[in-house]
PDB file of C-alpha atoms in Angstrom:
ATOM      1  CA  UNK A 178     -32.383 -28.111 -35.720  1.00  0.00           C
ATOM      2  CA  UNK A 179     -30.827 -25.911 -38.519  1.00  0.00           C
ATOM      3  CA  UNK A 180     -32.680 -22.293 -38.386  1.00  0.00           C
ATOM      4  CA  UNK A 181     -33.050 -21.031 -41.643  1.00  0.00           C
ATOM      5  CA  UNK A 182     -32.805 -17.169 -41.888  1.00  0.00           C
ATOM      6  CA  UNK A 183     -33.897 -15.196 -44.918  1.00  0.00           C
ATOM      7  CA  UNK A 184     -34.564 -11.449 -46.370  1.00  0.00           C
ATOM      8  CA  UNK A 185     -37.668 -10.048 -47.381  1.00  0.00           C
ATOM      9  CA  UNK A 186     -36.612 -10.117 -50.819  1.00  0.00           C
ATOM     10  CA  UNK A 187     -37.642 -13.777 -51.149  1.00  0.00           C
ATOM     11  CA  UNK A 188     -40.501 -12.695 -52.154  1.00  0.00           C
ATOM     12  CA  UNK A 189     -42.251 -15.812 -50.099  1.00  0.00           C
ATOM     13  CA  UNK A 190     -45.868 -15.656 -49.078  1.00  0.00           C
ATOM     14  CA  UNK A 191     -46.636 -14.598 -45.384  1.00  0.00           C
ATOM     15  CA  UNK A 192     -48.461 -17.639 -45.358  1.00  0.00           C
ATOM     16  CA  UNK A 193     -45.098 -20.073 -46.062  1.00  0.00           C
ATOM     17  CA  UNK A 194     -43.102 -18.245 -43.764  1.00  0.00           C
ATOM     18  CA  UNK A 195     -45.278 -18.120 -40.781  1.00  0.00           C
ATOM     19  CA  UNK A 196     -45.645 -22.146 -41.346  1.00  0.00           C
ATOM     20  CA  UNK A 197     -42.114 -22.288 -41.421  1.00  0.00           C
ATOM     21  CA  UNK A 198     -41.452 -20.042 -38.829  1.00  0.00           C
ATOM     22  CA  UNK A 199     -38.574 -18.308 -40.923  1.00  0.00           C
ATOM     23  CA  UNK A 200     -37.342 -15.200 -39.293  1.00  0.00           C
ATOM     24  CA  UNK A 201     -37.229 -12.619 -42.438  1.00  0.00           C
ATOM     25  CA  UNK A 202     -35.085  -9.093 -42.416  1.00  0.00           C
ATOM     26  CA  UNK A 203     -36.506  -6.143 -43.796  1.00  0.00           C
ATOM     27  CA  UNK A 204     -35.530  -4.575 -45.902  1.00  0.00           C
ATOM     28  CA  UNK A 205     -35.384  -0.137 -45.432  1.00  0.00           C
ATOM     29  CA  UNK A 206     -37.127   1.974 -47.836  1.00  0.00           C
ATOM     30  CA  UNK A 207     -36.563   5.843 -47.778  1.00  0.00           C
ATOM     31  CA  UNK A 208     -38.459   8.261 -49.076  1.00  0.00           C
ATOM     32  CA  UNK A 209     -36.452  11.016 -48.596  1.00  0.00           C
ATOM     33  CA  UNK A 210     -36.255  11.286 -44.710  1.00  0.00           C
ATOM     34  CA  UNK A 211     -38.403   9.134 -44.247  1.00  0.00           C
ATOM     35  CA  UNK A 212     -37.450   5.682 -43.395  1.00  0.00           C
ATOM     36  CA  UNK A 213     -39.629   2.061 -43.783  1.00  0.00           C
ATOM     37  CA  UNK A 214     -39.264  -1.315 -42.987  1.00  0.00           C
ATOM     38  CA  UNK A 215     -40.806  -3.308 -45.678  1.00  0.00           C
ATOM     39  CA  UNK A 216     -43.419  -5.684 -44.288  1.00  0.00           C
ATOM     40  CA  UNK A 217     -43.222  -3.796 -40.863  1.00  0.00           C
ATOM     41  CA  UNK A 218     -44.770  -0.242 -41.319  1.00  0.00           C
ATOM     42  CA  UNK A 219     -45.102  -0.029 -45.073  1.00  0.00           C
ATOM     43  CA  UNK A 220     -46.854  -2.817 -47.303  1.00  0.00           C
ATOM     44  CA  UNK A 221     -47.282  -2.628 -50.984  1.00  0.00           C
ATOM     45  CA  UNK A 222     -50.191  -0.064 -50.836  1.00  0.00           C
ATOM     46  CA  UNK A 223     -48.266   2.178 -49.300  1.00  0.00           C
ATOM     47  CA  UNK A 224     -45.118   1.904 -51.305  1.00  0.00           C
ATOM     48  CA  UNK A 225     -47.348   2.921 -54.521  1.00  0.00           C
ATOM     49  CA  UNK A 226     -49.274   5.832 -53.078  1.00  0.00           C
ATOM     50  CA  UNK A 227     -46.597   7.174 -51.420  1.00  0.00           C
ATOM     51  CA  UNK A 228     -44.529   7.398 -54.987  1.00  0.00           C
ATOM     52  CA  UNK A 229     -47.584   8.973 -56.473  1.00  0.00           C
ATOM     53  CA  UNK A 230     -47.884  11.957 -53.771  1.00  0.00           C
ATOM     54  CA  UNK A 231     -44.066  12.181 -53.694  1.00  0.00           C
ATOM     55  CA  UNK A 232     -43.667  11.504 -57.675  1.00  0.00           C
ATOM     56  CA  UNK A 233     -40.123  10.059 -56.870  1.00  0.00           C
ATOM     57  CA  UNK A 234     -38.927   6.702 -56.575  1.00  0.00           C
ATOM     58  CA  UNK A 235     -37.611   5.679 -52.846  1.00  0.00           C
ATOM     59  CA  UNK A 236     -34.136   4.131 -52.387  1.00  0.00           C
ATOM     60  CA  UNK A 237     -33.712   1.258 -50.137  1.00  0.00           C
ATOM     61  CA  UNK A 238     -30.812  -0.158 -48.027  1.00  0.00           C
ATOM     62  CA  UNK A 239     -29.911  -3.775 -46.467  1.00  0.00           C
ATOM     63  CA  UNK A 240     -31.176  -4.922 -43.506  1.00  0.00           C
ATOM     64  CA  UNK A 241     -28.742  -3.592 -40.328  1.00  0.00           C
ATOM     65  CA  UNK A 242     -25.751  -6.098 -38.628  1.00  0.00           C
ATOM     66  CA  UNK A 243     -27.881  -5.824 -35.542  1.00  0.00           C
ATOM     67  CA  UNK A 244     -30.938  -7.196 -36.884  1.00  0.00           C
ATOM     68  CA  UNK A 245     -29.081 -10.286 -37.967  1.00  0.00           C
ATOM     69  CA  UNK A 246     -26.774 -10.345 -34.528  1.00  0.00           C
ATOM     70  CA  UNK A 247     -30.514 -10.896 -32.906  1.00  0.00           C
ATOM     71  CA  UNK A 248     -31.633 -14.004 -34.251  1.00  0.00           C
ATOM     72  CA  UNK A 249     -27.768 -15.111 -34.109  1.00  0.00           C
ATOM     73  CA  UNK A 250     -27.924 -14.654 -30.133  1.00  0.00           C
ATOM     74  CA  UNK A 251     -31.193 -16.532 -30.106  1.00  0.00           C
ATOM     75  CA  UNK A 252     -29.881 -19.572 -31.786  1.00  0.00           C
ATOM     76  CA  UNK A 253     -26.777 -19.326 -29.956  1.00  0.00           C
ATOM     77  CA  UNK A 254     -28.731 -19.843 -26.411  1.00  0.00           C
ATOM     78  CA  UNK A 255     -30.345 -22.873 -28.011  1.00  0.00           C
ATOM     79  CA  UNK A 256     -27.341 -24.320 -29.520  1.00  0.00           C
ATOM     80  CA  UNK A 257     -28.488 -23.696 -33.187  1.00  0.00           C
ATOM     81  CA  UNK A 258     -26.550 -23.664 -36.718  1.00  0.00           C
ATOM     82  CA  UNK A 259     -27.591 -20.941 -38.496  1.00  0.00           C
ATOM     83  CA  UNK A 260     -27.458 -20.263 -42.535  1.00  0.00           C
ATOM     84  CA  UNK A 261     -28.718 -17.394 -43.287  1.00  0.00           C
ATOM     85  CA  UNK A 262     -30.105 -17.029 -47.172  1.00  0.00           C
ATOM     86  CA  UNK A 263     -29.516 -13.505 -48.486  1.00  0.00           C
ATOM     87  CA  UNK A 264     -30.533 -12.027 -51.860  1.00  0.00           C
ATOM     88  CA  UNK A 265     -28.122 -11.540 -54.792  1.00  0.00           C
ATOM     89  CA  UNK A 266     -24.790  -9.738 -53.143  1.00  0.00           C
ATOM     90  CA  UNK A 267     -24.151  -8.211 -56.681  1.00  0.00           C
ATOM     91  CA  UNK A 268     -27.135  -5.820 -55.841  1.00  0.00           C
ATOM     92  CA  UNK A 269     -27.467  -5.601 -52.203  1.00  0.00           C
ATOM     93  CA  UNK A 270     -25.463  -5.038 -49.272  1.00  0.00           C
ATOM     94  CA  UNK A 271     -27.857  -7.524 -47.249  1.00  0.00           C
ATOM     95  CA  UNK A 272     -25.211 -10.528 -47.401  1.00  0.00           C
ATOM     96  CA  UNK A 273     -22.784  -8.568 -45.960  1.00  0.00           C
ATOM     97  CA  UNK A 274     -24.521  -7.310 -43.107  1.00  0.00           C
ATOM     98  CA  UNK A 275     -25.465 -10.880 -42.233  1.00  0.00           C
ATOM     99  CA  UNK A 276     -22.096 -11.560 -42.593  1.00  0.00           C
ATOM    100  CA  UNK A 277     -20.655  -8.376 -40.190  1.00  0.00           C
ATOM    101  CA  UNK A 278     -23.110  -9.688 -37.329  1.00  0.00           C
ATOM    102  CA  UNK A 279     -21.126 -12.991 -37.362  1.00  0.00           C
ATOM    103  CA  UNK A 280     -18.366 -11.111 -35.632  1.00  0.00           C
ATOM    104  CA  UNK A 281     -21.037  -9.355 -33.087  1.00  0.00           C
ATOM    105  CA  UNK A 282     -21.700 -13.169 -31.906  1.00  0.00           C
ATOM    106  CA  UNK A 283     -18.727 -15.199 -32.054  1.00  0.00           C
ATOM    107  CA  UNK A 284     -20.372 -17.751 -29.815  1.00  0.00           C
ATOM    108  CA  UNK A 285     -23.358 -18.239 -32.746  1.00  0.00           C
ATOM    109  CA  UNK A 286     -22.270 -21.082 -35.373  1.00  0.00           C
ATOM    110  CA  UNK A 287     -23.268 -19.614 -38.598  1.00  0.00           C
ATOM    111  CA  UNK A 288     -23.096 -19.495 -42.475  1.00  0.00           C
ATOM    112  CA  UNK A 289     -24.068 -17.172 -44.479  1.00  0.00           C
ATOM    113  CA  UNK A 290     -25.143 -18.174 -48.188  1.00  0.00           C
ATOM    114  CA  UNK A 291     -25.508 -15.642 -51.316  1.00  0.00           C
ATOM    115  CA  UNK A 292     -28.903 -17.143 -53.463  1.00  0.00           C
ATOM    116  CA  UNK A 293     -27.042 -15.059 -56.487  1.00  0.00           C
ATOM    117  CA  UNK A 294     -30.616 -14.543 -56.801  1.00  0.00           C
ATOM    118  CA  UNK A 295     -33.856 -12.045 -56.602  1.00  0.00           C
ATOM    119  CA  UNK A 296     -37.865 -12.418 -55.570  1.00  0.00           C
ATOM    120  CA  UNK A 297     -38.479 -15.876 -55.994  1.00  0.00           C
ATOM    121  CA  UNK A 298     -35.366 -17.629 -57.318  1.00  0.00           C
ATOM    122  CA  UNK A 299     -33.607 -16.992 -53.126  1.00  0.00           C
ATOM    123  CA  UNK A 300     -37.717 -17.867 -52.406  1.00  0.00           C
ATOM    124  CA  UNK A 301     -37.450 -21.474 -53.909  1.00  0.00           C
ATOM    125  CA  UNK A 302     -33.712 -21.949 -52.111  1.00  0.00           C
ATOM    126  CA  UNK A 303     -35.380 -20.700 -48.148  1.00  0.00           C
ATOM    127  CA  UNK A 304     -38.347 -23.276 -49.266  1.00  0.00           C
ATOM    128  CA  UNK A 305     -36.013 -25.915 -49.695  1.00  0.00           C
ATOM    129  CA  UNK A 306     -33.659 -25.136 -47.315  1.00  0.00           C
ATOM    130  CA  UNK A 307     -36.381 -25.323 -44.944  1.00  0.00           C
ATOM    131  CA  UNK A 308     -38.096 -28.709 -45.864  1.00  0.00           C
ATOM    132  CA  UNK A 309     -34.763 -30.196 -45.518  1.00  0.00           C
ATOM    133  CA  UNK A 310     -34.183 -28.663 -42.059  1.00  0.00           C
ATOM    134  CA  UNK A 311     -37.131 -29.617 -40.938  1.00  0.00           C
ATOM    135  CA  UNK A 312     -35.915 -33.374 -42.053  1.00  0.00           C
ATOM    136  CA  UNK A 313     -33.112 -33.525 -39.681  1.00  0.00           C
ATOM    137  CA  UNK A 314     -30.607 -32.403 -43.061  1.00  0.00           C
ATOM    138  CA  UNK A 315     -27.418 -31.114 -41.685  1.00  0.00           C
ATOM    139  CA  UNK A 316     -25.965 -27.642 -42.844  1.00  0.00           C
ATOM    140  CA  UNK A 317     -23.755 -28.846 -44.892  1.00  0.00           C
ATOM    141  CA  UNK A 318     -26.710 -31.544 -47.190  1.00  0.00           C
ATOM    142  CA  UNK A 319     -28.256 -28.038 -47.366  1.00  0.00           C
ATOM    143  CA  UNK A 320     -25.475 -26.011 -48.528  1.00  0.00           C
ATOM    144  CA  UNK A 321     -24.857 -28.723 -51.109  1.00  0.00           C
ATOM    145  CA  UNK A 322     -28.138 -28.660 -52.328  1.00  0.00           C
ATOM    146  CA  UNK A 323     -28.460 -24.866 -52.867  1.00  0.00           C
ATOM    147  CA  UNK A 324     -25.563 -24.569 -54.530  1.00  0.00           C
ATOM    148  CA  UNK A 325     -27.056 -26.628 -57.037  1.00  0.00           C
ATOM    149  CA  UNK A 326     -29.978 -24.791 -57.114  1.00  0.00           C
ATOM    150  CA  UNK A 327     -28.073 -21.735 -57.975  1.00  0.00           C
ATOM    151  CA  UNK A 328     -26.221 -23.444 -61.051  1.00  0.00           C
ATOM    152  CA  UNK A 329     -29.904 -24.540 -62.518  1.00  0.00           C
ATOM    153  CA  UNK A 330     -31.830 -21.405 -61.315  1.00  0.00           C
ATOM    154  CA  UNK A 331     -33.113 -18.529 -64.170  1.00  0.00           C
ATOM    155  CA  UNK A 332     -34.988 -15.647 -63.681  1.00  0.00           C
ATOM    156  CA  UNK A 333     -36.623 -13.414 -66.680  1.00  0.00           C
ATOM    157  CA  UNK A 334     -38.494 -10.550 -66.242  1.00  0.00           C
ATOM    158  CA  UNK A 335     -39.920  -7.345 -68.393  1.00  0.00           C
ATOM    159  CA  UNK A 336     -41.270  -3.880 -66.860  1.00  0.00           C
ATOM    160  CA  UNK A 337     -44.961  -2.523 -68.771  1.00  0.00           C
ATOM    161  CA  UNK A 338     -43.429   0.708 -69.051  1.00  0.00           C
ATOM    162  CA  UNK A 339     -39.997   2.684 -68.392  1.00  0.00           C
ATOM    163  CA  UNK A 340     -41.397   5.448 -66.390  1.00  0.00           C
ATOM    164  CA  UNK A 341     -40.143   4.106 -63.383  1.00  0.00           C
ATOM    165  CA  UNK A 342     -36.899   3.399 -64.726  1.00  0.00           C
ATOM    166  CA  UNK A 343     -36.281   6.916 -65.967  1.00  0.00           C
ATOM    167  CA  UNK A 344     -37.603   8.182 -62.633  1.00  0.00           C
ATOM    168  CA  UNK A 345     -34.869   5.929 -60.988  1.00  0.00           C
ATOM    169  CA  UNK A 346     -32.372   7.174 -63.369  1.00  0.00           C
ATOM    170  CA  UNK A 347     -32.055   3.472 -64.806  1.00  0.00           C
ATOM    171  CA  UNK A 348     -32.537   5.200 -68.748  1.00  0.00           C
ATOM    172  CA  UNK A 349     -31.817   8.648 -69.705  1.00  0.00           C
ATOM    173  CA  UNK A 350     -35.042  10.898 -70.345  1.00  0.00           C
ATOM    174  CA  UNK A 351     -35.096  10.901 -74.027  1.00  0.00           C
ATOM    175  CA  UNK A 352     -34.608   7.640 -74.476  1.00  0.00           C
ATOM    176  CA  UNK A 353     -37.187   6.681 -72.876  1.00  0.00           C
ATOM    177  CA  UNK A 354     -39.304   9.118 -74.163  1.00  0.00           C
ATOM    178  CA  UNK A 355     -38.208   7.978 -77.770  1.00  0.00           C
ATOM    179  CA  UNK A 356     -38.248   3.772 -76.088  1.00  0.00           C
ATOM    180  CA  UNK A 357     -42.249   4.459 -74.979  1.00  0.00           C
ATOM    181  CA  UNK A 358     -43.109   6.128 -77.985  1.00  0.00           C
ATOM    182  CA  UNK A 359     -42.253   3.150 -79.577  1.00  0.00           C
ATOM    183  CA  UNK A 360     -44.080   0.591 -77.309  1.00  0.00           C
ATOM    184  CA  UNK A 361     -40.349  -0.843 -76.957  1.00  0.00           C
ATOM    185  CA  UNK A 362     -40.427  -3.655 -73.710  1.00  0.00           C
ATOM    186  CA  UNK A 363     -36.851  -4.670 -72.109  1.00  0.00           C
ATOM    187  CA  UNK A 364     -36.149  -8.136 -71.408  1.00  0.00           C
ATOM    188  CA  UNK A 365     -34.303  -8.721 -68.563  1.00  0.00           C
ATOM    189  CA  UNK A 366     -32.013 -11.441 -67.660  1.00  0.00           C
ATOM    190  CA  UNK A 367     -30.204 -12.767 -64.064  1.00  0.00           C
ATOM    191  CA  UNK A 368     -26.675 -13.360 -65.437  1.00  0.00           C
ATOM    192  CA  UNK A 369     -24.175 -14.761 -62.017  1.00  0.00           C
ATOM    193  CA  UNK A 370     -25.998 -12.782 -60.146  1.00  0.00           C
ATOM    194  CA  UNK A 371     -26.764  -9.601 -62.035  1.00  0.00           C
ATOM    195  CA  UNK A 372     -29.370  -8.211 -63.773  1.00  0.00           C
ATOM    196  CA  UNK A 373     -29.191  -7.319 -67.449  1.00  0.00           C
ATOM    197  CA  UNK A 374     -31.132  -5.710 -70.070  1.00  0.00           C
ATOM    198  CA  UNK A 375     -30.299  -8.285 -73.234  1.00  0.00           C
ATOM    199  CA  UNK A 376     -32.685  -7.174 -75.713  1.00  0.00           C
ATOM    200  CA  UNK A 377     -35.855  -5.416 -76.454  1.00  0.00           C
ATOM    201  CA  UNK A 378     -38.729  -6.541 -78.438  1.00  0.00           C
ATOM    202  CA  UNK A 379     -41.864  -4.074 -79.402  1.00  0.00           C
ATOM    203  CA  UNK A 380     -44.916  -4.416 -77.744  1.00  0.00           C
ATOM    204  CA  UNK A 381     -46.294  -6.274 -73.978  1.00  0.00           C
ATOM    205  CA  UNK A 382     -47.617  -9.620 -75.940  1.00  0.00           C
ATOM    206  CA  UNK A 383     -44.671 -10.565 -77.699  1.00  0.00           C
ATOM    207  CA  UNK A 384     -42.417  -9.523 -74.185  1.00  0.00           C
ATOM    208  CA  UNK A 385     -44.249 -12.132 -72.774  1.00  0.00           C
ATOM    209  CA  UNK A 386     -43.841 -14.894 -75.032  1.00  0.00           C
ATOM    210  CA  UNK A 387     -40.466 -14.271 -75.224  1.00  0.00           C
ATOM    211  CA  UNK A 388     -39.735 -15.023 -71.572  1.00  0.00           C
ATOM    212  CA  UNK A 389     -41.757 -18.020 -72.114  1.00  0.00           C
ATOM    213  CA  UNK A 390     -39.471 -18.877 -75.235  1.00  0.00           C
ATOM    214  CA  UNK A 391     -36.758 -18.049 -72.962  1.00  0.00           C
ATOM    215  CA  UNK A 392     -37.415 -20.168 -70.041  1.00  0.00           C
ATOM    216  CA  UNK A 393     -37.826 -22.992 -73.173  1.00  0.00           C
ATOM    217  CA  UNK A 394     -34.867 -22.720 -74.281  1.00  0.00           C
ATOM    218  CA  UNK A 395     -33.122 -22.356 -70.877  1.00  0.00           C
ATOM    219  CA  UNK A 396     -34.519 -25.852 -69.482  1.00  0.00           C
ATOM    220  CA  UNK A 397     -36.317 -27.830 -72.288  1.00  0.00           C
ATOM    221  CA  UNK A 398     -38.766 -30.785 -71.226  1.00  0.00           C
ATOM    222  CA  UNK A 399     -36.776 -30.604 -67.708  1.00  0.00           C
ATOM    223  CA  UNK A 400     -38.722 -30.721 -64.603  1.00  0.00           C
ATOM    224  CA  UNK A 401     -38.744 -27.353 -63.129  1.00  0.00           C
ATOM    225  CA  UNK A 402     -40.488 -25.258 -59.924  1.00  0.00           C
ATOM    226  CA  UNK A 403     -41.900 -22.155 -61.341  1.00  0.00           C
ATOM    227  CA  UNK A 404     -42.452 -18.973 -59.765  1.00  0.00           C
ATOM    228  CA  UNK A 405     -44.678 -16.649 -61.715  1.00  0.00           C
ATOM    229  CA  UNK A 406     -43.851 -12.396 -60.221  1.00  0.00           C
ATOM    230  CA  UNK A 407     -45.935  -9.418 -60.959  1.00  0.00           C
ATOM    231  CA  UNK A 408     -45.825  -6.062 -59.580  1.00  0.00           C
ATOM    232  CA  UNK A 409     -49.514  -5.521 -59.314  1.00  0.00           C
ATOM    233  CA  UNK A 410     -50.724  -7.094 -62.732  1.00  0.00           C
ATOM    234  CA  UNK A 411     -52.171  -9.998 -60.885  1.00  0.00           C
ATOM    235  CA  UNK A 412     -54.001 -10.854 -64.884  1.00  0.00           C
ATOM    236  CA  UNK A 413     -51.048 -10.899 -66.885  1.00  0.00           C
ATOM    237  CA  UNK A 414     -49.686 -12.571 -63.850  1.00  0.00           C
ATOM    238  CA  UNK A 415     -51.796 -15.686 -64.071  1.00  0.00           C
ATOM    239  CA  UNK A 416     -52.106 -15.359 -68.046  1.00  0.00           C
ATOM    240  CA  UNK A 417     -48.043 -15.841 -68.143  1.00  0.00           C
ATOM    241  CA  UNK A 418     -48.564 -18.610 -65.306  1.00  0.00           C
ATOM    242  CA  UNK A 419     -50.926 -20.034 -68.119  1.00  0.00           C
ATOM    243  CA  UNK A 420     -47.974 -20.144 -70.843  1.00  0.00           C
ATOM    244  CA  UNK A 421     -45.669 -21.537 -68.758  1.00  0.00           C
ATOM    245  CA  UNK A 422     -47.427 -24.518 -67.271  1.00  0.00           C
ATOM    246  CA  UNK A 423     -48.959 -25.417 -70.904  1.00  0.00           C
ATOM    247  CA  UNK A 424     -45.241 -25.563 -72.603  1.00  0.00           C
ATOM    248  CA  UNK A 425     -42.726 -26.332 -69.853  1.00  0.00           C
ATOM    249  CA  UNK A 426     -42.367 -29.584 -67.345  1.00  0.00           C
ATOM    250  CA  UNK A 427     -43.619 -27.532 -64.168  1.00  0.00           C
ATOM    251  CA  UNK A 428     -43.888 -29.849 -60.878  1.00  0.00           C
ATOM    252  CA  UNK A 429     -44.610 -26.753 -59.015  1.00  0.00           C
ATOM    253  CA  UNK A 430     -45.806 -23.300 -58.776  1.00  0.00           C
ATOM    254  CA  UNK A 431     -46.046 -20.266 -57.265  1.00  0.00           C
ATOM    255  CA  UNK A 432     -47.863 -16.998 -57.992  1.00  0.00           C
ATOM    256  CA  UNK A 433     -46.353 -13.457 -56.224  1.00  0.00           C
ATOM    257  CA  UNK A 434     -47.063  -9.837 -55.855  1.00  0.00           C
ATOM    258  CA  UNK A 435     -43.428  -8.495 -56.835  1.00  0.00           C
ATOM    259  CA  UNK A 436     -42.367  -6.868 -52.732  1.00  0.00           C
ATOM    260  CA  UNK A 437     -41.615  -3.329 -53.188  1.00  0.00           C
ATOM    261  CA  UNK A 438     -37.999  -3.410 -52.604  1.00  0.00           C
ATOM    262  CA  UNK A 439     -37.909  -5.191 -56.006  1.00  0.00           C
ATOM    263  CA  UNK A 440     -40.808  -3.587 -57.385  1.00  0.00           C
ATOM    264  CA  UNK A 441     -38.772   0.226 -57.164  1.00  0.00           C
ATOM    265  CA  UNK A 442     -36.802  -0.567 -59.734  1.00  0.00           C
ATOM    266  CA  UNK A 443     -39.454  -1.515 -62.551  1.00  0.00           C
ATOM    267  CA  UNK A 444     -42.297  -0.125 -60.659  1.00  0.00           C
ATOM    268  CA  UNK A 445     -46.246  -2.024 -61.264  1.00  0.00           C
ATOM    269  CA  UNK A 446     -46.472  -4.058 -64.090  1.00  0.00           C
ATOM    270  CA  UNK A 447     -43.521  -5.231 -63.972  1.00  0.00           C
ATOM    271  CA  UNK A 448     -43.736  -9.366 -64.557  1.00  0.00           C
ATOM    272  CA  UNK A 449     -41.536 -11.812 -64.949  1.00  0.00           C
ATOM    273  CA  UNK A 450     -40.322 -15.882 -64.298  1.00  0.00           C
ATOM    274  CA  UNK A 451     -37.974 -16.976 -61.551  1.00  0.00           C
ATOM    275  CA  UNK A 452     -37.412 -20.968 -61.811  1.00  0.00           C
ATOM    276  CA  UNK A 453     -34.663 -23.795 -61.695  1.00  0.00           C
ATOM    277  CA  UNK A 454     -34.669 -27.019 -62.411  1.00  0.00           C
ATOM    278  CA  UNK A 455     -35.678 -29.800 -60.506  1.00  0.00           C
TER     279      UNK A 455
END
């Protein structure tokens, strides 16, 4: 059977991929010297104290060759294809390192997909990529199918504040001393594969209708799967899961806690909709 190999960037629940036994790469937080593997010795409580005490924000790297070579030589002694899932390659380095360890295992059959994608928009392509694995689809069905996916996939999101985007160095100090002053709330926008600041509007309510508007205008009365992220504003969270499934055609759902190699570049409160249509 086709094993389906992922990054912890999916932003899946622990829950989904235990069931569907999808191994997941970490992905390396530093702060400073010090070195994490998300999900393996630093969760999201640690991620936000450790900010606070060190009042900087950490940087992260992809996943190593090595990791991936692993679960290549595994499926290799069971005669396994492999596609491997990766976040967005426009902002990671995690789709080539799962592409390098193809030349560690020559023996392992594997592809290696770019989701052009963050959090939950790659999370809705390992789901399905999984399901039709576990179906008997070949590689190939699959392939076909995500690259659909990626065509008819959107994701919106908008930070609460720009704190953590001046600490990152993502905006200059004064403006966004002058941006807060004003209550002024990016919108940001997946465009192939990056993301973009498109516009601004002026206070947290209206930033979160607009991504509703948004996602409106991007799919109509289409049938769509819905993931709903937050980075530790579990309220506004549901509130915008609320909009969405009142105005838009959503056959499914899914509610996340933003992971914190996302999460460092908006920081908490961050919230936003990754989708695609059906």
């Amino acid at each position: 059977m086709l094993k389906v190999i992922t990054d912890t960037t999916c932003n899946l629940a622990p829950e989904l991929i235990e069931a569907h036994h999808i191994p997941t790469a970490p992905i390396a937080i530093q702060f400073g010297e010090e070195s994490y593997d998300e999900f393996v010795n630093i969760d999201r409580d640690l991620f936000y104290r450790r900010i606070e005490e060190t009042g900087t924000i950490p940087t992260t790297s992809q996943p190593s060759p090595a990791w991936f070579a692993d679960q290549y030589r595994q499926a290799a002694e069971t005669k396994s294809p492999v596609l491997v899932i990766t976040v967005t390659s426009k902002h990671s380095g995690t789709h080539d390192s799962a592409t390098l360890a193809r030349s560690l295992v020559p023996e392992a059959d594997v592809e290696v997909f770019d989701s052009a994608a963050v959090s939950l928009g790659t999370g809705w392509m390992v789901l399905e990529a999984v399901k039709m694995a576990a179906q008997g689809a070949t590689r190939s069905a699959v392939l076909q199918r995500l690259a659909k996916f990626r065509r008819d996939s959107f994701l919106f999101l908008t930070p609460s504040t720009l704190k953590y985007l001046q600490m990152s160095g993502r905006v200059g100090k004064l403006q966004g001393a002058i941006a807060s002053m004003l209550n002024v709330k990016p919108i940001i926008i997946l465009k192939d594969g990056m993301l973009e600041a498109r516009e601004t509007v002026r206070t947290r309510g209206k930033a979160l209708e607009r991504l509703v508007t948004l996602a409106e205008q991007a799919v109509g009365k289409a049938p769509i799967r819905m993931g709903v992220v937050h980075a530790r504003a579990l309220e506004e969270g549901r509130k915008l899961l609320d909009m969405v499934t009142s105005r838009l055609n959503c056959e499914a759902t899914m509610l996340e806690d933003l992971v914190p190699s996302l999460a460092v570049h908006g920081g908490p409160g961050v919230v936003g909709l990754a989708f695609h249509k059906v």
